[in-house]
Coordinates of C-alpha atoms in Angstrom, one line a residue:
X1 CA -27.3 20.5 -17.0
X2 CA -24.8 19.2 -14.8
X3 CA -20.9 19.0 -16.3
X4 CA -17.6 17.5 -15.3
X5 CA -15.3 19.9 -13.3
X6 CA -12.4 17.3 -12.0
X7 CA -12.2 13.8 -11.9
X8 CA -12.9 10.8 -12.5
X9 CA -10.8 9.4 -9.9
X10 CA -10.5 5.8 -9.5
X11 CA -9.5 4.9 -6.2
X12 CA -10.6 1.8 -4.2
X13 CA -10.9 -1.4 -6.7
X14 CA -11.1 -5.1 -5.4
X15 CA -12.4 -8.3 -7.1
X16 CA -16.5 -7.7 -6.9
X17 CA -16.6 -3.6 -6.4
X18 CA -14.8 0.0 -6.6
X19 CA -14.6 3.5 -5.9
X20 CA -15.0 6.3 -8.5
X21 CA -14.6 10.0 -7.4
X22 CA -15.6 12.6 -9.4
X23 CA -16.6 16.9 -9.2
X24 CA -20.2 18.2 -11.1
X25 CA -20.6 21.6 -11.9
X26 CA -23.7 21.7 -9.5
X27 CA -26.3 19.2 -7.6
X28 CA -26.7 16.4 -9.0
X29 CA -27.1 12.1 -9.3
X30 CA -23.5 10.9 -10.6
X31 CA -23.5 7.4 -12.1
X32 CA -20.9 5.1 -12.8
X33 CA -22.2 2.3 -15.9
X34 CA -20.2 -0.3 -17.0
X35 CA -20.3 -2.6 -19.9
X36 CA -20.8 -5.5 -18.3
X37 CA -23.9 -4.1 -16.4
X38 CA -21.9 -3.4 -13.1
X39 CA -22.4 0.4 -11.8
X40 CA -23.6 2.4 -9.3
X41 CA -25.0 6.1 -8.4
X42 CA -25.4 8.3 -5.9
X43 CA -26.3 12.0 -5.2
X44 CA -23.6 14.5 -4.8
X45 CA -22.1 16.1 -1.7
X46 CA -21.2 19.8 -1.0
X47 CA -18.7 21.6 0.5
X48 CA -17.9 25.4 -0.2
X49 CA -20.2 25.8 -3.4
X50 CA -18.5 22.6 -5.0
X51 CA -20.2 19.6 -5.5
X52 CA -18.5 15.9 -4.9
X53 CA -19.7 12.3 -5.4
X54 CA -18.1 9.1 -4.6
X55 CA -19.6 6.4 -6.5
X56 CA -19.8 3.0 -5.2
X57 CA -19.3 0.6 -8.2
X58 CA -20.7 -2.8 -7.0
X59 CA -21.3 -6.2 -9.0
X60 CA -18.3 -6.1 -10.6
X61 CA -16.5 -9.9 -11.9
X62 CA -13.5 -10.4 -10.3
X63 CA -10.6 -11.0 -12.7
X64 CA -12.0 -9.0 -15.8
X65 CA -11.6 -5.8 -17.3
X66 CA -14.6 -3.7 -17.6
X67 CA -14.6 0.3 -19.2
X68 CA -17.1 2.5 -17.4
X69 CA -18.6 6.2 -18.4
X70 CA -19.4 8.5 -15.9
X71 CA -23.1 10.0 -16.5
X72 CA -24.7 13.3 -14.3
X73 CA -28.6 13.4 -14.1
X74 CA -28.0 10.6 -16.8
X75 CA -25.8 12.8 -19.2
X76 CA -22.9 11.1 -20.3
X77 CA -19.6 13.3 -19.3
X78 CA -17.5 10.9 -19.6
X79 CA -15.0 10.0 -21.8
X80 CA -14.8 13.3 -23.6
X81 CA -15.8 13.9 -27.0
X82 CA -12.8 12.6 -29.5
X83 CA -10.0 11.4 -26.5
X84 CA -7.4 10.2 -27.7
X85 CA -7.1 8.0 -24.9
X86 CA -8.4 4.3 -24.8
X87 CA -11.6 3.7 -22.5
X88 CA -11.2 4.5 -18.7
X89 CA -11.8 1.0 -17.3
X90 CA -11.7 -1.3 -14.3
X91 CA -9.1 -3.9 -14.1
X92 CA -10.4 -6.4 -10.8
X93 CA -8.0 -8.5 -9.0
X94 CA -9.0 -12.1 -8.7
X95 CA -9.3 -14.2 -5.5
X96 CA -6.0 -14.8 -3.8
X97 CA -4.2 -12.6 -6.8
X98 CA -0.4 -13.6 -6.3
X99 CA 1.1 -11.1 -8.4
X100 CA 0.3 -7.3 -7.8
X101 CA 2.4 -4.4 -8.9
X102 CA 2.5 -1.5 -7.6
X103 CA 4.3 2.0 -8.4
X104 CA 4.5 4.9 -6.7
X105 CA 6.3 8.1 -6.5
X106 CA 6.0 11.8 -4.5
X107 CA 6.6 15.4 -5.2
X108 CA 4.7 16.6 -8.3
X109 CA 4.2 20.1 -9.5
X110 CA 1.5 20.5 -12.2
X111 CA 2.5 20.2 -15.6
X112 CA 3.3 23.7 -17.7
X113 CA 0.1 23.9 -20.3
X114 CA 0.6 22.4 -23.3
X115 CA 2.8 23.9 -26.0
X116 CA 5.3 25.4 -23.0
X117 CA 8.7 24.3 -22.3
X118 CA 8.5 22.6 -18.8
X119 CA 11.7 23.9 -16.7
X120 CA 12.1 20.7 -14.7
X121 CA 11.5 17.9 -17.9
X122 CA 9.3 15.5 -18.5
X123 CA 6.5 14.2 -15.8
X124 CA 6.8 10.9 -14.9
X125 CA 3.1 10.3 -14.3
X126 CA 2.4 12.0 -18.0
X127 CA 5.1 9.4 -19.5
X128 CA 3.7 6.5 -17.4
X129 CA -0.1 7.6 -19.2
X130 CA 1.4 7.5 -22.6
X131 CA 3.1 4.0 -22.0
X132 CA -0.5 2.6 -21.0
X133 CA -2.7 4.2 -23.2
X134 CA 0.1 2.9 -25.9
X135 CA -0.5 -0.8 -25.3
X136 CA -3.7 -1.0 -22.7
X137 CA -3.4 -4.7 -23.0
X138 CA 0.5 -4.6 -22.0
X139 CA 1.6 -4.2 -18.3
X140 CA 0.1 -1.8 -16.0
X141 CA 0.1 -0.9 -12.1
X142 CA -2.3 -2.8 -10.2
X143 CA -2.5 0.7 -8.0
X144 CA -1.0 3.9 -7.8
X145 CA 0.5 5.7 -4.8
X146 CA 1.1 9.0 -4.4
X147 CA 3.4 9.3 -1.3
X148 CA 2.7 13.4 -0.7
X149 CA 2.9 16.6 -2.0
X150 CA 0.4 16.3 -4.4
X151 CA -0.3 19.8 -4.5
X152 CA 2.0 22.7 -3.5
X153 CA -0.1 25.3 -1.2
X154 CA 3.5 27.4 -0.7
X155 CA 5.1 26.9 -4.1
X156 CA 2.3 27.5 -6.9
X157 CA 3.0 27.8 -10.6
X158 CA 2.8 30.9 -12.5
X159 CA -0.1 30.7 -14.1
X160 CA -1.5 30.1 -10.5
X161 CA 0.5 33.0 -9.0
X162 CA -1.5 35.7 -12.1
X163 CA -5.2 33.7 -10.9
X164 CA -4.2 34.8 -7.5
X165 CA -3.2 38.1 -8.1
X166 CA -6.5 38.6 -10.6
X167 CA -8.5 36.8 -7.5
X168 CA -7.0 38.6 -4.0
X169 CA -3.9 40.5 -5.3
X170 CA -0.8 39.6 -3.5
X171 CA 0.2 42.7 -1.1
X172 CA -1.1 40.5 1.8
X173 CA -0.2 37.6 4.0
X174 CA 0.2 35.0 2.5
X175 CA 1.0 36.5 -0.9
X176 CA 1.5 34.1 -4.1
X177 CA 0.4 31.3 -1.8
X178 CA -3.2 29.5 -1.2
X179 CA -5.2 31.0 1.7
X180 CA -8.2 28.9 1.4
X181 CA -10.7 26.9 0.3
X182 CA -11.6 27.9 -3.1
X183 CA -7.4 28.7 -3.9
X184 CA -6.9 24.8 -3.4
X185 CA -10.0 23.2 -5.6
X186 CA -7.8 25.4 -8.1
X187 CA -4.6 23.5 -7.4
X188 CA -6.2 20.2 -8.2
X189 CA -8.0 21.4 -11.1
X190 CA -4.4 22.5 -12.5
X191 CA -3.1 19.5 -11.3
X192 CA -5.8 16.5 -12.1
X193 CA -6.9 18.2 -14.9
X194 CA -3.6 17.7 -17.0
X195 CA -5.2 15.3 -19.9
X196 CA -2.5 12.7 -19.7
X197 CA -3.0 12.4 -15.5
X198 CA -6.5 13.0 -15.4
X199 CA -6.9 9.6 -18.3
X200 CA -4.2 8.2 -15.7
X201 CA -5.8 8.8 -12.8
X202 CA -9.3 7.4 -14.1
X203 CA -8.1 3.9 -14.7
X204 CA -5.1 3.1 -12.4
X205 CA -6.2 2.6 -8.9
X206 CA -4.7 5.1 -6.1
X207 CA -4.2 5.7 -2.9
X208 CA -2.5 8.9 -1.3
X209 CA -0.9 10.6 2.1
X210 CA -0.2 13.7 2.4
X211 CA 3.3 15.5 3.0
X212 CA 4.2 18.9 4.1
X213 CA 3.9 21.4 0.9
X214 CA 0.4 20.4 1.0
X215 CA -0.4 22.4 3.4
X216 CA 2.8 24.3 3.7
X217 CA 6.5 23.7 4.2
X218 CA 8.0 22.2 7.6
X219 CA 4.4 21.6 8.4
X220 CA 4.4 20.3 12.3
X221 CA 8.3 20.4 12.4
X222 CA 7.9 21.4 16.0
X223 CA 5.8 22.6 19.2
X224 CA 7.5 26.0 18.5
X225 CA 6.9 26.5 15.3
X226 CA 3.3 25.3 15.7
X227 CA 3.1 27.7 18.4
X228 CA 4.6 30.8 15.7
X229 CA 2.6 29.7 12.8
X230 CA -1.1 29.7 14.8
X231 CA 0.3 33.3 16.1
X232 CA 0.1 34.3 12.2
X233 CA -3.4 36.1 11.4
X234 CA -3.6 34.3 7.8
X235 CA -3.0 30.5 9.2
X236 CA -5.8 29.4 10.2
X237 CA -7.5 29.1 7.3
X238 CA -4.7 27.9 5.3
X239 CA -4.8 24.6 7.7
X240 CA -8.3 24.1 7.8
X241 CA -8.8 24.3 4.2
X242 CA -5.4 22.6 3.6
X243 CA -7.2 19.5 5.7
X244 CA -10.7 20.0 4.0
X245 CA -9.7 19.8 0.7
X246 CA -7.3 17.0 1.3
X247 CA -10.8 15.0 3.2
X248 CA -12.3 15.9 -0.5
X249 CA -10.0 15.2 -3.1
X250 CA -7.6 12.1 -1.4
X251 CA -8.9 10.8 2.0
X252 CA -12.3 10.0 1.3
X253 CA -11.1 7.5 -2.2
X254 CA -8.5 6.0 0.4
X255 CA -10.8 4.3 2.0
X256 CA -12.7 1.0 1.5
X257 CA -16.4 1.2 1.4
X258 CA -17.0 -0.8 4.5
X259 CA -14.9 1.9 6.3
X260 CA -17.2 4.5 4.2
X261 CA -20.0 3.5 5.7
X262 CA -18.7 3.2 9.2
X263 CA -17.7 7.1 8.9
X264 CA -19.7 9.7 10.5
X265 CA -18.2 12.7 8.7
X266 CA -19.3 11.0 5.3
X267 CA -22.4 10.4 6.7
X268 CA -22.8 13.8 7.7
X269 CA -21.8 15.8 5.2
X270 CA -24.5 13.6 2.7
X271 CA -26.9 14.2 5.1
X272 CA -26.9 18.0 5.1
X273 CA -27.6 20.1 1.9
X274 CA -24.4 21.6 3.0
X275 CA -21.3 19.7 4.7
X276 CA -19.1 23.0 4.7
X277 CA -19.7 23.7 8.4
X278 CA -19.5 19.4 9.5
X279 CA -16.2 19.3 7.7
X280 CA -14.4 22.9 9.5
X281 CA -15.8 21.0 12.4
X282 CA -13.7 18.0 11.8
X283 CA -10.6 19.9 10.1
X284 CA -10.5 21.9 13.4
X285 CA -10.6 19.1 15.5
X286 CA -7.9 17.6 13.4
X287 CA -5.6 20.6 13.6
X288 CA -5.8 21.0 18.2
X289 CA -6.6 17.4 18.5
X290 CA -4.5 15.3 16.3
X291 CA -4.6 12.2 18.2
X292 CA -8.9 12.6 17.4
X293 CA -8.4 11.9 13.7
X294 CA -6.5 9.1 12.0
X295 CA -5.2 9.7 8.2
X296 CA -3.6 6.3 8.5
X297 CA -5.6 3.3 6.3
X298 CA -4.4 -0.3 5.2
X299 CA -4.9 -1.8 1.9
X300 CA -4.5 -5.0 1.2
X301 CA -3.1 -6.7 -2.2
X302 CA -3.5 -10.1 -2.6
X303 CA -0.9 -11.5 -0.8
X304 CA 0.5 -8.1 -0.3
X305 CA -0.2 -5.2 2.7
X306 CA -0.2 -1.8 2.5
X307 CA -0.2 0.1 5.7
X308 CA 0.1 3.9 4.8
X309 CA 1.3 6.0 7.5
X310 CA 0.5 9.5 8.2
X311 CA 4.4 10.8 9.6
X312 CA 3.0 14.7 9.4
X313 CA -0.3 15.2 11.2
X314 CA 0.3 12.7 14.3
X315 CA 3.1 13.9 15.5
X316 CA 3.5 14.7 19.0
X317 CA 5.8 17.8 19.7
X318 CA 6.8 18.4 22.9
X319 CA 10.4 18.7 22.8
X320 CA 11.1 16.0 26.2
X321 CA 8.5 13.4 24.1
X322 CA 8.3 13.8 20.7
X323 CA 7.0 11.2 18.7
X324 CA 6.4 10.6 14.8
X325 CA 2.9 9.1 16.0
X326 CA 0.9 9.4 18.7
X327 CA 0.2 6.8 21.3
X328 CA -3.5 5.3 19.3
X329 CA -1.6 6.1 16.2
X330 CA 1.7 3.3 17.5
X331 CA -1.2 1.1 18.4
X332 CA -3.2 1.3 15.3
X333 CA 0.0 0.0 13.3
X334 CA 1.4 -2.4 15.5
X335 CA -1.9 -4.1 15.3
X336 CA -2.5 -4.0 11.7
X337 CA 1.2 -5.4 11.0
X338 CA 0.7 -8.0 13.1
X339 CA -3.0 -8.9 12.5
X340 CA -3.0 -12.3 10.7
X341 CA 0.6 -14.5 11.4
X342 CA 1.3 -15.8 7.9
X343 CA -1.1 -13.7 6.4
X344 CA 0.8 -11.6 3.9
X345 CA 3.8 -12.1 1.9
X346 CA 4.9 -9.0 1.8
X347 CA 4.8 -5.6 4.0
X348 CA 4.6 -2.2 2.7
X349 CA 4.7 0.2 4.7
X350 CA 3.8 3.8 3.2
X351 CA 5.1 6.8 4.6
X352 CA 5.8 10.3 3.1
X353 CA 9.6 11.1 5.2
X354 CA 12.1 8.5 4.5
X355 CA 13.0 6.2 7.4
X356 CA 16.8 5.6 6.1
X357 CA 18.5 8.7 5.0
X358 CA 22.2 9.2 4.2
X359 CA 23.9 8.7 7.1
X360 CA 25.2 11.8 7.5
X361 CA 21.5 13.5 7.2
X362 CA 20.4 11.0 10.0
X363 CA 22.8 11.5 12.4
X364 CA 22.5 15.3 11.8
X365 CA 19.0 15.3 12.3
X366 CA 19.3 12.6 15.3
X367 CA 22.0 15.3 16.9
X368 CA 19.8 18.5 16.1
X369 CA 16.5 16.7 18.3
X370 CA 19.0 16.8 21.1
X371 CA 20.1 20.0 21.0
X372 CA 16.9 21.4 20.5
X373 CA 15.9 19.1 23.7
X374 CA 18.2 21.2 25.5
X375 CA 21.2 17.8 25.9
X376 CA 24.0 20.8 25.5
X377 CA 22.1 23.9 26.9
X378 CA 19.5 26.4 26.4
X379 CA 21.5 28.3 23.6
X380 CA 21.9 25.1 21.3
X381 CA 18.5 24.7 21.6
X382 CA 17.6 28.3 20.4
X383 CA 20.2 27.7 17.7
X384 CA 18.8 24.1 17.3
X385 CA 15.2 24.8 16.5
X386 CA 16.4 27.7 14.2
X387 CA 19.1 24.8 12.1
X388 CA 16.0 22.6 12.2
X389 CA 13.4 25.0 10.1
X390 CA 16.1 26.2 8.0
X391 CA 17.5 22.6 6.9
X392 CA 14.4 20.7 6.8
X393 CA 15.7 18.7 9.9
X394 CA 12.5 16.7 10.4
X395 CA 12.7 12.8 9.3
X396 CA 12.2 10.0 11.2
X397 CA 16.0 10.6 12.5
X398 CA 14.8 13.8 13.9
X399 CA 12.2 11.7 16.5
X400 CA 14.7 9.2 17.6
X401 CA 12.5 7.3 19.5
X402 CA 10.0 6.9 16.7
X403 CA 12.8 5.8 14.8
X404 CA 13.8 3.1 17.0
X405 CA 10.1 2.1 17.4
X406 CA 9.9 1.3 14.1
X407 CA 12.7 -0.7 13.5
X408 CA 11.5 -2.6 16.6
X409 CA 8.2 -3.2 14.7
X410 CA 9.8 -4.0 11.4
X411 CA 11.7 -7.0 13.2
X412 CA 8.9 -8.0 14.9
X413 CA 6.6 -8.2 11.8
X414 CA 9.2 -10.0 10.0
X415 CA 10.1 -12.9 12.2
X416 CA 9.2 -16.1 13.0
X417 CA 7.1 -18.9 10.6
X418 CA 4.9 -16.9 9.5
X419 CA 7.2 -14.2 8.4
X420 CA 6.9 -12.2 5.3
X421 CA 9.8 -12.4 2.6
X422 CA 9.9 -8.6 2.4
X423 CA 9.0 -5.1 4.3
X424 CA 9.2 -2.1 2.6
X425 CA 9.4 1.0 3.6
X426 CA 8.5 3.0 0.5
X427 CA 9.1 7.1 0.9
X428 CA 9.6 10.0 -1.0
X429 CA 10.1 13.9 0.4
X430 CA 13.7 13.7 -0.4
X431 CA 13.7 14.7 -4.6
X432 CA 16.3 11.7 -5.3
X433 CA 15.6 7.7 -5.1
X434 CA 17.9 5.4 -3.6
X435 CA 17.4 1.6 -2.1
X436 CA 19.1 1.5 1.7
X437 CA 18.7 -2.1 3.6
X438 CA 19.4 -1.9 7.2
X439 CA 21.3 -4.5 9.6
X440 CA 20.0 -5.0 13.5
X441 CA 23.1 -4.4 15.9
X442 CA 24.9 -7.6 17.2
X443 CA 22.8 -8.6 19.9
X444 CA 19.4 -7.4 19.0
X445 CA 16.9 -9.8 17.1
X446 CA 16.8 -9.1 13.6
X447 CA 13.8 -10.0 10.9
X448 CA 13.9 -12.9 8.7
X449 CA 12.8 -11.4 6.2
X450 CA 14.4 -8.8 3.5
X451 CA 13.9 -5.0 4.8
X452 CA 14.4 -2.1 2.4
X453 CA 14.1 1.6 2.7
X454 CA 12.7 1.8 -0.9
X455 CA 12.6 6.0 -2.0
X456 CA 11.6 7.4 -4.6
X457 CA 10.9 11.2 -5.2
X458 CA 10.4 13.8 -7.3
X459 CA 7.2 12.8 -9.7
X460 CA 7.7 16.2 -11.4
X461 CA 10.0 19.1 -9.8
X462 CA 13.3 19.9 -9.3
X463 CA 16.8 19.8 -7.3
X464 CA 19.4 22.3 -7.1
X465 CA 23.3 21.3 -7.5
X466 CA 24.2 22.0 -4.1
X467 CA 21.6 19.5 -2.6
X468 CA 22.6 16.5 -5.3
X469 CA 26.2 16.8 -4.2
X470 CA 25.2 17.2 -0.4
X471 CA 23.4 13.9 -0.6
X472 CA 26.0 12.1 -2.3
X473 CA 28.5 13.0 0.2
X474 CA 25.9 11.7 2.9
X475 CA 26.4 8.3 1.4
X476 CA 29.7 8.8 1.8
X477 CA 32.6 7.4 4.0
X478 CA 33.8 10.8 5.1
X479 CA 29.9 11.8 5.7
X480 CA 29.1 9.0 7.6
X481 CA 32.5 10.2 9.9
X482 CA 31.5 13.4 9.9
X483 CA 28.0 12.3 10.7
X484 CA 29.2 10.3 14.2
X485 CA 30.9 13.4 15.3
X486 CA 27.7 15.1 15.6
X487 CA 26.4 12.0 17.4
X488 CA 28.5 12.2 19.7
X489 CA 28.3 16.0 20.5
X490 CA 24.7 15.7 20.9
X491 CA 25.0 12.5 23.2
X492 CA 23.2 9.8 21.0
X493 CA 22.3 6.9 21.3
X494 CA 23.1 4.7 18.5
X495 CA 19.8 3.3 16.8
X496 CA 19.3 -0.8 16.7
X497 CA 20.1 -0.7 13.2
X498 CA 23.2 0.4 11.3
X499 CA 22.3 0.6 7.2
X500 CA 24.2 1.4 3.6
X501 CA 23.0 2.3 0.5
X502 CA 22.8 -0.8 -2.2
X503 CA 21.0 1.5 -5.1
X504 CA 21.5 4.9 -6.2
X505 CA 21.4 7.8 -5.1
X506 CA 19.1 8.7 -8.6
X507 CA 18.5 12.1 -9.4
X508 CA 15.6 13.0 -12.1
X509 CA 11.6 12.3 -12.5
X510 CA 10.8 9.0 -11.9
X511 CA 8.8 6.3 -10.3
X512 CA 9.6 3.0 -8.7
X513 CA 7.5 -0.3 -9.2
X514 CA 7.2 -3.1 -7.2
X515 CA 6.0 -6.2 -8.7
X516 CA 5.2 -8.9 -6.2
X517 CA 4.6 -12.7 -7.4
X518 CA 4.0 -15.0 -4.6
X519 CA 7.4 -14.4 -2.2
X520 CA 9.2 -12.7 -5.1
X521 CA 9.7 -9.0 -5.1
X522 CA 11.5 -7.3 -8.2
X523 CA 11.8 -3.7 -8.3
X524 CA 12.1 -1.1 -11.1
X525 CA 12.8 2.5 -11.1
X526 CA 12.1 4.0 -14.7
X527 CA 12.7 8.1 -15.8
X528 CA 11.0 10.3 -17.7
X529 CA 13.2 11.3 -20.3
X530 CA 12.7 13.7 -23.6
X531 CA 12.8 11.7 -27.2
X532 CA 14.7 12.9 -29.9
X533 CA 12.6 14.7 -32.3
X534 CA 10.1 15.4 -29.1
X535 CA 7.7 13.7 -26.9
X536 CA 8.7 12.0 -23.7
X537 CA 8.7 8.5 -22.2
X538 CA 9.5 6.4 -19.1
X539 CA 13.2 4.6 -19.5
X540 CA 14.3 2.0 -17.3
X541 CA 17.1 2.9 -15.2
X542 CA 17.7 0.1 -12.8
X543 CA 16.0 -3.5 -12.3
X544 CA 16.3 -5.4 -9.3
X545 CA 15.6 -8.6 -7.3
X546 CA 14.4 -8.0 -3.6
X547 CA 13.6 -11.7 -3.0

């Protein structure tokens, strides 16, 4: 008999049809049954001894609310025996929905088991489960995303640190870190199978990018370091099973099922008892040929577009032309932000790295890429690349070009009659949220519509001291002196947009939500916070209007 291992996941939802993702203990038909009499089936997939299915859930009502089980070879696995959680179900949008919400957060490490103190509080995505399952009637996300680090190859938990050490022991490169396949299924089983995410995470749509730590930290911070790291014996299959397992468990649900079955992977790795081989293929490819692959999708809302942007695997590194995207990659989002005059009310534009940081961190970043390009000499640059892997110096500040780029796009996509009343740049990376609205430079054509660098970060982890306080004084007065200084030493060009922070900076676990309504936006950043006499739950900490 076939049983549960992970999941379900649901990911793609629109009005008439969805996505459910889920793991079986071996070969097998996974079904999806509603109670309306909508479902769907299909036989599973396998990669490295584990076997995945992505159920296509099609006659669905658009507007309603529908719960679903999950049945293998026609066993029900799911719900569980005696949750305490309401029915998973399906919430469709109807035609031309005008209001969509939309949350979304980044930086989670899996929750301590229950019954142990958790060293970094409550998890926001637990707290946002209880509020739902609470009042599933009340309000709710339309969708989920997850803006990166949804696993942590390079900083695991301890209970994953003693399964490593029982596995490989950790005398060898790369110690308590993953080295493969098999090591990462076992970071999304600790993560996804949390009971209050994995309910979550069966009945709020998602969608998900990847960010550095999950693969490993500074991942593609430069041509030299990419250079060092394939030199390491043990790196090779760190990457290709960091990309393989991110194909598995968040790609593959980020897409619609039109673009599923344009996709030749997919089809290949259904097609083949075994996929393993077809997918190394592909996550090679991906790692010497980035420009080969896009990670990049675009969802659309109602009246809303998503365009989530892949800011780590894209990246083009030489030193005299580096870029945050590659050339298709540019083209790609021009297009799909401009696709459609009038088409969308509001653009959101997903990526993992901040585009606005404290000014101070930018124009550091912006002064490091030029020292590292060699603007003062072949000794900065040594010094430069060093500065850059030590301090994270990697943004969108630290490929100024790409920077400018997108501000370009930004003002493009937001002017004229068709003109959206917002763009939002929604981030995370950082482990602190803060709202940051930028200003075009006298003479260069602005948007007409409301631009924020929305960011929001840590889901569930940590900050030191040292780093709250050195982001506060990059907000600063002084730190924005200091910050020109090293523009000026490193020769800069100023970017086409000067920017302040209007919101924060926030320091805790939280998550942001956007609810759009026609041209309105209002946003809302909640924390999870312990309750006296124990438990946890999301409080509201700021409420805005964007438009």
């Amino acid at each position: 008999m076939a049983n549960l291992r992970l999941g379900p996941l649901l990911r793609y939802v629109d009005g008439s049809s969805a996505t459910v993702w889920v793991e079986a203990s071996r070969p097998c038909t996974a079904e999806v049954r509603c109670a309306d009499g909508a479902g769907g089936e299909t036989r599973t997939f396998q990669i490295a001894g584990h076997h995945y299915a992505l159920v296509q859930v099609t006659g669905l009502t658009p507007g309603t609310t529908s719960a679903y089980e999950v049945l293998l070879d026609g066993a029900q696995v799911w719900p569980l025996p005696d949750s305490p959680f309401p029915p998973s179900a399906i919430h469709t949008p109807v035609d031309g929905q005008e209001a969509v919400q939309v949350a979304f957060g980044s930086c989670r490490w899996a929750s301590p088991p229950a019954g142990e103190k958790d060293p970094v509080g409550p998890d926001a995505l637990d707290t946002l489960a209880a509020r739902i399952a609470g009042d599933p009637q009340g309000e709710r996300p339309d969708v989920l995303l997850l803006l990166g680090d949804q696993v942590y190859a390079d900083e695991v938990s301890k209970a994953t640190r003693h399964w490593l050490k029982a596995r490989r022991g950790l005398h060898e490169a790369p110690g308590a870190e993953v080295a493969d396949y098999e090591e990462y299924t076992h970071l999304y089983y600790e993560s996804w199978l949390d009971p209050e995410v994995r309910w979550l995470l069966s009945t709020v749509p998602s969608c998900m990018i990847f960010d550095d730590h999950d693969v490993i930290d500074d991942w593609n911070t430069s041509e030299a370091w990419v250079t060092d790291m394939r030199a390491t014996p043990w790196w090779r299959e760190r990457v290709l099973s960091g990309l393989m397992s991110y194909w598995v468990h968040q790609h593959l649900g980020n897409l619609s099922p039109d673009h599923l079955a344009e996709d030749p992977l997919y089809a290949a790795v259904r097609a083949t008892p075994d996929g393993t081989d077809a997918l190394r293929d592909f996550a090679s490819r991906a790692d010497s040929e980035p420009a080969s692959v896009r990670w990049s999708y675009r969802r659309d809302f109602g009246r809303a577009r998503l365009l989530m942007v892949d800011s780590r695997a894209a990246r083009v590194l030489d030193e005299q032309n580096r870029s945050m995207l590659d050339e298709e990659e540019w083209t790609w989002l021009r297009e799909q932000a401009l696709e459609g005059t009038g088409a969308y009310d509001h653009l959101l534009i997903g990526t993992s790295l901040p585009w606005l940081l404290p000014n101070l961190v930018h124009d550091a970043e912006a002064w490091n890429a030029a020292m590292c390009r060699g603007e003062r000499g072949q000794r900065w640059a040594r010094r430069g690349e060093n500065l850059r892997r030590a301090a994270d110096l990697e943004h969108w500040a630290a490929f100024p070009s790409s920077f400018d780029a997108l501000a370009e796009l930004i003002a493009e996509a937001g002017s004229g009659p068709g003109a959206p009343a917002t763009v939002c740049v929604l981030s995370g990376d950082v482990h602190h949220a803060y709202i940051a609205e930028p200003v075009w430079r006298k003479g260069l054509p602005g948007p007409d519509a409301r631009v924020v660098q929305l960011t929001c970060s840590p889901v569930h982890n940590s900050i030191p001291p040292y780093i709250k306080i050195g982001f506060r004084f990059g907000w600063s007065g002084v730190g924005r002196a200091i910050g020109r200084r090293f523009a000026r030493h490193g020769r800069v060009t100023p970017p086409p947009v000067d920017w302040r922070k209007t919101g924060g900076p926030w320091f805790g676990n939280q998550l942001m939500t956007l609810t759009l309504r026609g041209r309105s936006a209002r946003l809302r950043l909640d924390h999870a916070r312990e309750d006296r006499g124990g438990g946890a739950s999301l409080r509201t900490i700021d409420e805005s209007e964007l438009s």
